Coordinates of C-alpha atoms in Angstrom, one line a residue:
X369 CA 12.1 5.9 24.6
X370 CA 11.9 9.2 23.0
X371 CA 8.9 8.4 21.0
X372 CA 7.0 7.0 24.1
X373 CA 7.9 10.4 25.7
X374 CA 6.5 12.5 23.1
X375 CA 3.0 10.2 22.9
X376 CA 3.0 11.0 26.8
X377 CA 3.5 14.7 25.9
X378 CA 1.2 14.9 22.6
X379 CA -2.0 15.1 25.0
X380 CA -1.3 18.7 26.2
X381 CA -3.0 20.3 23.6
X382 CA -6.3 17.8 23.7
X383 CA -8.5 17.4 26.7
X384 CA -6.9 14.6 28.6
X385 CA -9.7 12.3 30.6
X386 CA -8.8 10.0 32.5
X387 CA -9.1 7.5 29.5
X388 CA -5.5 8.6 28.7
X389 CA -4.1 8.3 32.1
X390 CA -1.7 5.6 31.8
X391 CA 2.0 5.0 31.9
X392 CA 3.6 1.9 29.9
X393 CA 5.1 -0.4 32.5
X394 CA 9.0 -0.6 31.5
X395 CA 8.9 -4.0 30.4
X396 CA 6.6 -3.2 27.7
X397 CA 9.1 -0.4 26.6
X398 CA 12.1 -3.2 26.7
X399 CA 9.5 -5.6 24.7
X400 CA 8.9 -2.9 22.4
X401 CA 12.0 -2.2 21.6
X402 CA 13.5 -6.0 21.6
X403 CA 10.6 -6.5 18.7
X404 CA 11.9 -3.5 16.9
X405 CA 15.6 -4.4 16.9
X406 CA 14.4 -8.2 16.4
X407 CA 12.6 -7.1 12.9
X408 CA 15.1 -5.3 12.1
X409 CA 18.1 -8.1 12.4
X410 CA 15.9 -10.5 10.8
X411 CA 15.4 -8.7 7.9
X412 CA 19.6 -8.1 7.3
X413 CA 19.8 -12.0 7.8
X414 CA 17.2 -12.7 5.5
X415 CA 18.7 -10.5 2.7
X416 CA 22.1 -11.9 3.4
X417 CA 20.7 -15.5 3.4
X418 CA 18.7 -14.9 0.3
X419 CA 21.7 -13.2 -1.6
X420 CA 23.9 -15.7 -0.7
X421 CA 21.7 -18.7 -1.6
X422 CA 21.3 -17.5 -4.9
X423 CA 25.3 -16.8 -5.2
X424 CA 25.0 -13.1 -4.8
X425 CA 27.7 -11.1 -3.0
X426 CA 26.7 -7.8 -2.1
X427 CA 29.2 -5.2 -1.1
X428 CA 29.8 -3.9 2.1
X429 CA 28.5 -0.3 0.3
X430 CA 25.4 -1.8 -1.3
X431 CA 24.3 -3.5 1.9
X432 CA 24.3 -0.4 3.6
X433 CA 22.7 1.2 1.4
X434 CA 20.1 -1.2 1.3
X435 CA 19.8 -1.3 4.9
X436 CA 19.0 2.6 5.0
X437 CA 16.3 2.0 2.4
X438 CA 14.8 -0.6 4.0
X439 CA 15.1 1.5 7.2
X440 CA 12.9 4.4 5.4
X441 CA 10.4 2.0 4.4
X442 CA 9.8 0.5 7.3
X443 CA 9.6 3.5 8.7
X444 CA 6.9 5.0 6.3
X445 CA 5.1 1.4 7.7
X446 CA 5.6 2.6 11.1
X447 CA 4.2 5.9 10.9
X448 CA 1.4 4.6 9.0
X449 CA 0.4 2.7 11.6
X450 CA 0.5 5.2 14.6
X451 CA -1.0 7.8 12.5
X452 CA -3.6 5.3 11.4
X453 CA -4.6 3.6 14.6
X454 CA -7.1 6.3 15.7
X455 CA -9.2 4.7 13.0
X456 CA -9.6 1.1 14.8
X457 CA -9.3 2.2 18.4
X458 CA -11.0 5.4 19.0
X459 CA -14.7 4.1 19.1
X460 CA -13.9 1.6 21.7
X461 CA -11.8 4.3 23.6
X462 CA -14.9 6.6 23.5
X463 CA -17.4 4.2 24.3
X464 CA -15.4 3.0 27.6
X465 CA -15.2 -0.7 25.5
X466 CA -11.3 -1.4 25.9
X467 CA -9.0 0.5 28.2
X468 CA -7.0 2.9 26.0
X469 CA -3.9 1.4 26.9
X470 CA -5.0 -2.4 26.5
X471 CA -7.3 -1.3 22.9
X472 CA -4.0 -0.3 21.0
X473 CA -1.9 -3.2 22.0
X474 CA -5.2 -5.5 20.7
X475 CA -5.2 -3.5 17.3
X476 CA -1.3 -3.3 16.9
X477 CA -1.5 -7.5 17.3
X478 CA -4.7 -7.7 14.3
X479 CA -2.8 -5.4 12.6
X480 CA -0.1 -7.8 12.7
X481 CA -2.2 -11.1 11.3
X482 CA -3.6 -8.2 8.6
X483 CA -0.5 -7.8 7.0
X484 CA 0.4 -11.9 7.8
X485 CA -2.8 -12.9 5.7
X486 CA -2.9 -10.1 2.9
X487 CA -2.5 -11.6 -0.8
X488 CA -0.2 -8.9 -2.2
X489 CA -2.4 -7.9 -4.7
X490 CA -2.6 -3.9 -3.4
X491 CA 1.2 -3.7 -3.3
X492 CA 1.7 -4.4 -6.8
X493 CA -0.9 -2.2 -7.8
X494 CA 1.1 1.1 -6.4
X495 CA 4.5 0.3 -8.1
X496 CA 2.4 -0.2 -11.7
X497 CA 1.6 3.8 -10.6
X498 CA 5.2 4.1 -11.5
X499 CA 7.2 5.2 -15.3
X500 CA 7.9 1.9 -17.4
X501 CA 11.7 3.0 -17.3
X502 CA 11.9 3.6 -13.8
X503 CA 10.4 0.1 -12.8
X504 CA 12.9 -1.3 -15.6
X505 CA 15.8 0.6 -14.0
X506 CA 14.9 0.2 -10.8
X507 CA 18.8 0.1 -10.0
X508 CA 19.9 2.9 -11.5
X509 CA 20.8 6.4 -10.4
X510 CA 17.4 7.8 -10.9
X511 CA 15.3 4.4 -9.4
X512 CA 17.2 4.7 -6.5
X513 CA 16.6 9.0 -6.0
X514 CA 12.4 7.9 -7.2
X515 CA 12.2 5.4 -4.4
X516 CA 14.0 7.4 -1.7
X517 CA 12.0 10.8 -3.0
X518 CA 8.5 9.2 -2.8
X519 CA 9.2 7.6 0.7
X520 CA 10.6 10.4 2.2
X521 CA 7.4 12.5 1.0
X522 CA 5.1 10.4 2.5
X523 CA 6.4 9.9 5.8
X524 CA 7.1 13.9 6.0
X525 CA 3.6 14.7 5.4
X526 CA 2.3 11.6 7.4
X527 CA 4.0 13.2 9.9
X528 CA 2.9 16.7 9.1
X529 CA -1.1 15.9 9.3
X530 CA -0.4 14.1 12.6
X531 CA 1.1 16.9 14.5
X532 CA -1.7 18.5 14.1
X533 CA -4.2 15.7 15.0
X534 CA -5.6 15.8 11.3
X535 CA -6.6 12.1 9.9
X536 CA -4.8 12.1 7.3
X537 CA -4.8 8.9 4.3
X538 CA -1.8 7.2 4.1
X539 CA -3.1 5.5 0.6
X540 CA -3.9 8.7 -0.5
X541 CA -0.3 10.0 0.5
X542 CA 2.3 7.3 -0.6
X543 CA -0.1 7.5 -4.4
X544 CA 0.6 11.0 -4.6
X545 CA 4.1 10.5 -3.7
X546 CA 4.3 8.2 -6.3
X547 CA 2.2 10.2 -8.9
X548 CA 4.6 13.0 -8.2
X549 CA 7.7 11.1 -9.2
X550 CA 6.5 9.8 -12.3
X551 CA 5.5 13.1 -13.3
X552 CA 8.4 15.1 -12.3
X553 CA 10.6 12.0 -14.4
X554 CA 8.8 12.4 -17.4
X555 CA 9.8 16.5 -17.4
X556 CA 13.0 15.6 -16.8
X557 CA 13.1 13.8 -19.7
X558 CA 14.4 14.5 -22.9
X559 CA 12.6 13.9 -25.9
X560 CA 8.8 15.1 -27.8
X561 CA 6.8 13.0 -25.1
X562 CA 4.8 15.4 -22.7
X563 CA 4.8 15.3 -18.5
X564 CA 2.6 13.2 -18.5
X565 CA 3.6 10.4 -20.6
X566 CA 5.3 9.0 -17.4
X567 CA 2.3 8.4 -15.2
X568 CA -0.3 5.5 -16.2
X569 CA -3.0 7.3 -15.9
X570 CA -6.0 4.8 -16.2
X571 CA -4.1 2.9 -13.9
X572 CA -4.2 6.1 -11.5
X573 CA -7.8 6.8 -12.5
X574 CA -8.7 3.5 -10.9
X575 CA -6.9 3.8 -7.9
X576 CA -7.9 7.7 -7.5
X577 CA -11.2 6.6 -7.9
X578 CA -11.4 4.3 -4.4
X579 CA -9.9 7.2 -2.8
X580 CA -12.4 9.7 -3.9
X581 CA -15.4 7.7 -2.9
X582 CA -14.1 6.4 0.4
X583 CA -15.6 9.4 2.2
X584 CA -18.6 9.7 0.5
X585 CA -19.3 5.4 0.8
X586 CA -18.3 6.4 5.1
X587 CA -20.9 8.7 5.0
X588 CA -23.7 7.4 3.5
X589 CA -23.6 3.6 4.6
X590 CA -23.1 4.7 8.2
X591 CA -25.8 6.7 7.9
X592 CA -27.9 4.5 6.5
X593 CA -26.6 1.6 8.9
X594 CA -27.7 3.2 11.7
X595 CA -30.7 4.5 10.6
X596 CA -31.8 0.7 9.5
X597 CA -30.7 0.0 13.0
X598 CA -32.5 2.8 14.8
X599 CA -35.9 1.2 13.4
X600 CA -35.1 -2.4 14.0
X601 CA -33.3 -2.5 17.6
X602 CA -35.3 -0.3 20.1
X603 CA -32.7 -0.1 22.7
X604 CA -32.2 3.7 23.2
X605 CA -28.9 2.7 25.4
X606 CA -27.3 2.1 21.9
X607 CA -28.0 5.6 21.0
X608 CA -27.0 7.8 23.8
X609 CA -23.4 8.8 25.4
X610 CA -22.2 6.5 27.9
X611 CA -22.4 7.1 31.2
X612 CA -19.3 8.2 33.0
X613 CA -16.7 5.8 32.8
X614 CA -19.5 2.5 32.7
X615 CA -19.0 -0.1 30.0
X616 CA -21.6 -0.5 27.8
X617 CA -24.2 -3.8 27.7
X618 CA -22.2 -7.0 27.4
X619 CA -23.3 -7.7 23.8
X620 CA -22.6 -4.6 22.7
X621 CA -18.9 -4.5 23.7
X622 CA -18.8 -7.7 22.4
X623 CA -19.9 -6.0 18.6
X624 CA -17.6 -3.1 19.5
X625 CA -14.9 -5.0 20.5
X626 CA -15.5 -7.1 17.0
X627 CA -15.3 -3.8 15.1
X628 CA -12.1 -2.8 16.1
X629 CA -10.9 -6.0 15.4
X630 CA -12.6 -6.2 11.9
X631 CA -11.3 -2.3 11.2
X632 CA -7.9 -3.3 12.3
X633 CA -7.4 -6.6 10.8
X634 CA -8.5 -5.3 7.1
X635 CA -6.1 -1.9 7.6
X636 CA -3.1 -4.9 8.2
X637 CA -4.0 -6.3 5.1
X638 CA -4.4 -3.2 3.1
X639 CA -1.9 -0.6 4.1
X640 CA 0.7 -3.1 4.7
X641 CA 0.6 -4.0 1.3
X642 CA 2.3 -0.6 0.2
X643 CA 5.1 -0.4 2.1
X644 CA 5.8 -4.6 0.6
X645 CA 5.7 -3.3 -2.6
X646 CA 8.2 -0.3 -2.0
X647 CA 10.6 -2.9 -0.3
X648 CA 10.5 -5.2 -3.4
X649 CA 11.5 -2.3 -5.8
X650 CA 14.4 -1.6 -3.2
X651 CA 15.4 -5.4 -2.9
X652 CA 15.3 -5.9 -6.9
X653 CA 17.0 -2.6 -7.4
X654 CA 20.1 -3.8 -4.3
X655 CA 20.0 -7.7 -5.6
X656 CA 18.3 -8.2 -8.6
X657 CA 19.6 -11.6 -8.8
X658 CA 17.7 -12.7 -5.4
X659 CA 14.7 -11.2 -6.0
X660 CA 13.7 -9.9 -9.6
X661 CA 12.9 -13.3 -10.1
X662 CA 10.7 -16.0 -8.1
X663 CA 12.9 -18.1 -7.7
X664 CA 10.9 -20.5 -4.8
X665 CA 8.9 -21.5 -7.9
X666 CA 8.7 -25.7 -8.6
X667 CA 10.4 -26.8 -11.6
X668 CA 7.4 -28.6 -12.3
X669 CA 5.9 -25.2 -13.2
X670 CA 7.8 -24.9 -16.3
X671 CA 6.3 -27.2 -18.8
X672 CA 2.8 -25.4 -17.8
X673 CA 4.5 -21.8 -18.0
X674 CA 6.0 -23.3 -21.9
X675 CA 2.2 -24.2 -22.9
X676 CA 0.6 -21.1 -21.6
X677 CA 2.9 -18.9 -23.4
X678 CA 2.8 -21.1 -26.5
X679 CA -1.1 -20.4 -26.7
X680 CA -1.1 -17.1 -25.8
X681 CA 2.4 -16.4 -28.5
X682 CA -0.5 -18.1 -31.2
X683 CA -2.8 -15.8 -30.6
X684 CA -0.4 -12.5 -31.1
X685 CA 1.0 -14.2 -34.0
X686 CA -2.5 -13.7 -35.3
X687 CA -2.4 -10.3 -34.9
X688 CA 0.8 -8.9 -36.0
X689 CA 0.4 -9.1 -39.9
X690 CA 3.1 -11.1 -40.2
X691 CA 5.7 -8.4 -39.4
X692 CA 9.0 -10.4 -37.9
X693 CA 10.6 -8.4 -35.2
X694 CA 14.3 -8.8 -33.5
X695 CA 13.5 -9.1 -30.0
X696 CA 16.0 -6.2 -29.2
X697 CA 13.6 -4.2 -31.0
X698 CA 10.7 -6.0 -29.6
X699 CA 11.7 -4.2 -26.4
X700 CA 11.9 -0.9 -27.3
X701 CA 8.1 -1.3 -28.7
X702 CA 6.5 -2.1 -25.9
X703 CA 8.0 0.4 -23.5
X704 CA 6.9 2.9 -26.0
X705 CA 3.5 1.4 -25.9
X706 CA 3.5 0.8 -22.6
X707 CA 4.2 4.6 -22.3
X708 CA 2.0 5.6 -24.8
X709 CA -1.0 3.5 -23.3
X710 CA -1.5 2.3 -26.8
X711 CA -1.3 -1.7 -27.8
X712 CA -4.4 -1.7 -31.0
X713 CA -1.0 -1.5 -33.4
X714 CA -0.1 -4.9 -35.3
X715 CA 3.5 -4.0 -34.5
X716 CA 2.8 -4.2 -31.0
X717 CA 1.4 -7.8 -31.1
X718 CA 4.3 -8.6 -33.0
X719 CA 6.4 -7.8 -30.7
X720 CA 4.5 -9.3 -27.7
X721 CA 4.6 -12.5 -30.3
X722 CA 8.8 -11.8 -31.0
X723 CA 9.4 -11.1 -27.4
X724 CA 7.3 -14.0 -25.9
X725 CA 8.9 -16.5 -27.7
X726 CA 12.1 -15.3 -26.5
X727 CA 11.1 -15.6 -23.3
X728 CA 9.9 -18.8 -23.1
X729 CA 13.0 -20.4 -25.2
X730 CA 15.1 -18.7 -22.5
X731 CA 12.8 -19.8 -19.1
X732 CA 13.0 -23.6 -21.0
X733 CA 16.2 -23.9 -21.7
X734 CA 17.3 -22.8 -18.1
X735 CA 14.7 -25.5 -16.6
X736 CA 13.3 -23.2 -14.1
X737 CA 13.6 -19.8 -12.4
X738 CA 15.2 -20.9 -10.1
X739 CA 18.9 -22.1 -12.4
X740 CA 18.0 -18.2 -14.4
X741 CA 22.0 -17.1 -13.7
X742 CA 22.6 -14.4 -11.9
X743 CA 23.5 -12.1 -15.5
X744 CA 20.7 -12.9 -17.4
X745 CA 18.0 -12.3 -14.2
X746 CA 17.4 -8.4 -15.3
X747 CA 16.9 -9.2 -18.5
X748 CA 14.5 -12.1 -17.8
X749 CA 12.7 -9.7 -14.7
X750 CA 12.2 -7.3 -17.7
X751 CA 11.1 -9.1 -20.0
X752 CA 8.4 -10.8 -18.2
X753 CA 7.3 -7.2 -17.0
X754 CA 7.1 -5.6 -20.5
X755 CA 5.1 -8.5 -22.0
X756 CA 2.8 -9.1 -18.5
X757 CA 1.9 -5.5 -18.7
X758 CA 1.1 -5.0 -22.7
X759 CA -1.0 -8.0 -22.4
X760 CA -3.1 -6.2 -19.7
X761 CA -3.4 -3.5 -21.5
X762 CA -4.4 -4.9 -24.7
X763 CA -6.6 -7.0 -23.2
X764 CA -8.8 -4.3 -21.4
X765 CA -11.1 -4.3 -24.2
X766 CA -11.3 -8.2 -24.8
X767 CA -13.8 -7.7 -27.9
X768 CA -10.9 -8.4 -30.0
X769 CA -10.1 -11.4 -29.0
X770 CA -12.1 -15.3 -29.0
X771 CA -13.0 -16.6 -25.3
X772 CA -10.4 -19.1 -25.9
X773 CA -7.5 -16.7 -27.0
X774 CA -8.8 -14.6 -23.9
X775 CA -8.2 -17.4 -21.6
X776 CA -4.4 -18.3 -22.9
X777 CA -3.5 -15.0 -22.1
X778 CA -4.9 -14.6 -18.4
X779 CA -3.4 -17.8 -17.6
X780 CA -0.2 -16.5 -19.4
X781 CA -0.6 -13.1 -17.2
X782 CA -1.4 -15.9 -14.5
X783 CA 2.5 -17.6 -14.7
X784 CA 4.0 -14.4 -15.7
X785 CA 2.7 -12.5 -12.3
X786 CA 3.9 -16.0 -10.4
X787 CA 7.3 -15.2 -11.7
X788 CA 7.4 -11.7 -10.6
X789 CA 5.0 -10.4 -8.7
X790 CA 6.0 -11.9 -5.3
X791 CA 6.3 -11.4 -1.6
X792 CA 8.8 -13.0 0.4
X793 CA 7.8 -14.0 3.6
X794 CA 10.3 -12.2 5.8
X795 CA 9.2 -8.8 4.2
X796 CA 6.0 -10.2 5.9
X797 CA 7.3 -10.4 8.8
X798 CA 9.3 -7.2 9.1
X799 CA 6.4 -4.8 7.3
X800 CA 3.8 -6.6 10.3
X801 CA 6.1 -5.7 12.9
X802 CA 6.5 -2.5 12.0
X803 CA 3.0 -1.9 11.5
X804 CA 1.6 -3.5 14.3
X805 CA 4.6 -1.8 16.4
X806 CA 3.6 1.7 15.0
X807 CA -0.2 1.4 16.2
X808 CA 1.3 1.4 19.8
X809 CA 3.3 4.9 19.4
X810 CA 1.9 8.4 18.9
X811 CA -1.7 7.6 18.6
X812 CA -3.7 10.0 20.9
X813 CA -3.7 13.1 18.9
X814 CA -5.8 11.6 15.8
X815 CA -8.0 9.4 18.7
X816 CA -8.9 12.8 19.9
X817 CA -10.0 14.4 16.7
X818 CA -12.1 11.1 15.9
X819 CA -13.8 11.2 19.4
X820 CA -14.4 14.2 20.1
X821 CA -14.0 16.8 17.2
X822 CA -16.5 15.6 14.5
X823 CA -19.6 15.2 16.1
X824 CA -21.0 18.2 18.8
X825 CA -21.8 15.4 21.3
X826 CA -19.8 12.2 22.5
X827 CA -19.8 8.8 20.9
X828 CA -22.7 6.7 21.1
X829 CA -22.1 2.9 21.2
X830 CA -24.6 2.6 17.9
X831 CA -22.5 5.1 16.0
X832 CA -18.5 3.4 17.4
X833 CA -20.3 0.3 15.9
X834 CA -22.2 1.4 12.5
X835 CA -18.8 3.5 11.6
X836 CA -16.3 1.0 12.2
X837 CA -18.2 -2.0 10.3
X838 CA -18.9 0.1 7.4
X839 CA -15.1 0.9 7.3
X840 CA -13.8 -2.9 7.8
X841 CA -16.9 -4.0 5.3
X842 CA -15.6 -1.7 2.4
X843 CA -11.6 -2.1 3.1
X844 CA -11.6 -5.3 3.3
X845 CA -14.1 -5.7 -0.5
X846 CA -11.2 -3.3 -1.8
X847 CA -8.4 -5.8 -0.6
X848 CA -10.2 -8.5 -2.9
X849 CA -10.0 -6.6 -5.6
X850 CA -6.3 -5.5 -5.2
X851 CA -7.5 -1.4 -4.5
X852 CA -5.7 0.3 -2.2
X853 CA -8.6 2.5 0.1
X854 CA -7.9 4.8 2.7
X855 CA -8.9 3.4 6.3
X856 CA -8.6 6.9 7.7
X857 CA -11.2 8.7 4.9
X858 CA -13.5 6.2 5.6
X859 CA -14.0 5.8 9.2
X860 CA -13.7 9.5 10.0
X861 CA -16.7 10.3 7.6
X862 CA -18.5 7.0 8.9
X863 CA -18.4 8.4 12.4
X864 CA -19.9 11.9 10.5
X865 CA -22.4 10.2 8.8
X866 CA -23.1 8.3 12.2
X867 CA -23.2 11.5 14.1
X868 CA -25.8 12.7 11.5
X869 CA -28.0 9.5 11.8
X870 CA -28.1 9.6 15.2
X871 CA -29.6 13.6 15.1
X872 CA -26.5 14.9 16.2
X873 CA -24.9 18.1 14.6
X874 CA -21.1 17.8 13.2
X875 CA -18.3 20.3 14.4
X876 CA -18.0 22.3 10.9
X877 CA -14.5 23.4 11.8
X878 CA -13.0 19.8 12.2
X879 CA -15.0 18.7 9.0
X880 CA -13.2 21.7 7.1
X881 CA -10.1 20.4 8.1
X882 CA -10.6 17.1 7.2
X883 CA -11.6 18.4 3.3
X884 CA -9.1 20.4 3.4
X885 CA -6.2 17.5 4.4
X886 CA -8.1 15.6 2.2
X887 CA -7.6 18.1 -1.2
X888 CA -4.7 19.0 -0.5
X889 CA -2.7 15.5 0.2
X890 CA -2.4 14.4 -3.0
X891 CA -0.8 17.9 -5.1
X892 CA 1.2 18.5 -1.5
X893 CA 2.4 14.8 -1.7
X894 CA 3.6 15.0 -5.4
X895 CA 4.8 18.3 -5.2
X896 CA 6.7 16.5 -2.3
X897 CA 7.9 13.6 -3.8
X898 CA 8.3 15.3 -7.8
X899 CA 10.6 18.2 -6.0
X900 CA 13.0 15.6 -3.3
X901 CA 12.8 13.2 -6.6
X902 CA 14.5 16.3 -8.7
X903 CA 17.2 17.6 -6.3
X904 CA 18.4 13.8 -5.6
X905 CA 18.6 13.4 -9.1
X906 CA 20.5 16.7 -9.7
X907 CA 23.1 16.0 -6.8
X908 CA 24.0 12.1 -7.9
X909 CA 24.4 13.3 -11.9
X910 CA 26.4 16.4 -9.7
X911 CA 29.1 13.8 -7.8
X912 CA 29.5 11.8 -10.9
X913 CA 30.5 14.9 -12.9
X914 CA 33.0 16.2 -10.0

């Protein structure tokens, strides 16, 4: 394979030791590529099982269509892992742990049960990044050019910072990506709102936030890990290079070997989360009528869904001075509010009340999600999203509200995320595979930078193991918490803040180019995405007029 080639070939400008000196066997190259083709089929017959279950015939045009987006995101997936697997593997690599060869193939497979075993929490937390009208029109000219624009963006630069053996965040990447399109939609807009009406920006501030502190929590806990561990385990093997080729202690590479799992496990289950997300937004965008709506969901869930929204319809009732709102116009106030980040109007909960009882008449006189038909799904998908994400918003400052009212609406939030927010399971699958494939590709350039360009010295086994728990410690807290984190930020200043503990000096000239990729991915991955979003725009509204 051409990719294999160029992994072979990526060495030449790095030291090769003999660490690297290995050739894939060609039945690992047929495996790999039987997996690849094998994800890729399975994810055409899904949709086309899906679409037809539901009713749904999709053109010959759409499918294709759909198909290339799908192939894009997978691909962002892919990339993500190979550029990403450096963060796992190159501490056993350095400390003679795992064979190079055998250590990827072992993180490619956690990877793998990471992304199996993730909640989906993270992935919906990206696409609320997004413009109100864009999630709501998702199909459209323009949510079609916003999900190709931000993809394309973050797999050029990915790419980019990997040529040039730079650790680079994919989090921080596909977030600016997205930050960029909602930006560059909003200026593209008509209208008195300003550029920046079309980004949520307290949902950014919280995402932004993770990001910014990933290097800084790296540094210091591994630094203070293995300074704690200097004083309490007096085994000065731990803290010196290894010795040739030698593996270290038994129970050592045992703690090693458990790092690299841990580190590669939790970067399944958080970074594989973003590319499910995008892959939702294409699928409801392609077939809304298969998956805008969960339609897997009991019909026994609908008398509870009826009651929750009844309680939580009470308490906006309550609050919306008795003003009676249409529910057309119901609509059109809470995208604004949505947009404005402002819900402390009694217009607003007025709608939210108008709206919500729509909704539930609707959901109960269909029976379930499930018997939704196929022209009213959009409507229903919208709906739910509108009144789900107005709720969370006015409920950010809960002081307003009695514990009881508080609770209606969480377990209202509760039934309306189960109706929407979902993952299927083949898009499980196919986002593993691709992952876990990825981590097996391309991966020697970052290794390199990791293992031998931060510190002025070589890896001890103390610092491959302080490092790497730190990093699977912190991602996996942030998965619980539905924050996407950046495994790369974090590890690479873990093994800085290692290297520092253990009295060794750090190479200034790698750690400027690791600020530097670090500052400047997010303005170069919205200028990215905002620019690719702008000319796609421009060239569909160009063919319609010709």
């Amino acid at each position: 394979m051409a990719t294999l080639a160029l992994d072979q070939a990526s060495t030449a400008e790095t030291p090769r030791t003999s660490r690297f000196d290995y050739k894939p066997h060609p039945l690992a190259k047929l495996l790999f590529a039987a997996l690849l083709v094998g994800g890729m089929a399975y994810a055409g017959w899904s949709v086309l099982a899906d679409t037809r279950g539901v009713g749904e015939e999709m053109a010959l045009g759409v499918f294709a269509f759909l198909a290339l987006a799908l192939l894009i995101a997978l691909g962002f997936e892919f990339v993500n892992g190979f550029h990403d697997t450096a963060n796992a593997v190159a501490t056993v690599i350095y400390t003679n742990s795992m064979p190079a060869h055998f250590a990827v193939v072992w993180s490619g497979f956690f990877n793998f049960l990471g992304v199996m075993f993730s909640s989906g929490a993270v992935a919906y937390s990206i696409i609320t990044l997004l413009p109100v009208d864009l999630i709501l029109n998702v199909g459209s000219a323009s949510g079609f050019a916003m999900i190709f624009a931000l993809l394309l963006a973050a797999v050029l630069w990915n790419l980019a910072t990997w040529y040039v053996g730079l650790p680079n965040s994919s989090s921080h990447t596909l977030i600016g990506s997205v930050l960029g399109v909602g930006f560059a939609n909003q200026l593209l807009q008509a209208g008195s709102r300003g550029g920046t009406a079309g980004v949520d920006w307290s949902q950014a501030q919280k995402v932004l936030t993770g990001l910014w502190m990933a290097p800084l929590i790296g540094f210091g806990a591994a630094l203070l890990l293995l300074f704690v561990m200097r004083m309490l385990v007096r085994r000065p093997e731990l803290y010196k290079a290894p010795d040739g080729d030698a593996p270290p202690p038994r129970g050592v590479r045992a703690l090693l070997i458990f790092t690299c799992t841990a580190v590669s496990f939790s970067h399944g289950s958080n970074d594989g989360q973003k590319g499910m997300g995008l892959i939702m937004l294409i699928l409801i965008g392609c077939a809304p009528t298969a998956y805008a709506l969960n339609r897997t969901l009991p019909t026994s869930a609908t008398p509870a869904f009826v009651q929750t929204a009844n309680t939580a319809t009470a308490a906006f009732d309550a609050r919306s001075g008795g003003i009676d709102m249409p529910a057309d116009q119901a609509r059109t106030t809470l995208t604004s509010a949505l947009q404005q980040r402002r819900t402390d109007n009694p217009l607003v909960y007025a709608a939210l009340d108008s709206l919500s009882t729509d909704l539930t008449q609707r959901v109960a006189s269909y029976g379930s999600l499930s018997k939704v038909p196929a022209e009213a799904t959009s409507n229903v998908r919208n709906d739910m999203y509108l009144v789900l994400d107005t709720t969370k918003l006015a409920t950010k400052k809960p002081d307003g509200f009695r514990p009881d009212e508080l609770k209606a609406i969480k377990d209202y939030q509760s039934s309306l995320e189960a109706g929407t927010r979902f993952i299927p399971l083949w898009v499980k699958v196919v986002v593993a595979i691709a992952l876990g494939l990825g981590t097996m590709i391309g991966w020697k350039r970052i290794v390199v930078t990791v293992g031998e360009r931060i510190g002025k010295q070589h890896m001890t086994y103390g610092m491959g193991a302080t490092a790497e728990l730190v990093a699977a410690a912190t991602i996996l807290s942030a998965d619980r918490f539905g924050l996407p984190v950046s495994t790369t930020h974090i590890l690479s200043s873990g093994v800085a803040g290692a290297a520092v503990a253990n009295g060794q000096g750090l190479q200034k000239r790698t750690i400027a180019q690791l600020a530097a990729a670090w500052l400047l991915t997010l303005p170069a991955a919205m200028l990215l995405s905002g620019g690719l979003y702008w000319l796609m725009l421009n060239a569909v509204r160009f063919f319609q007029l010709g």
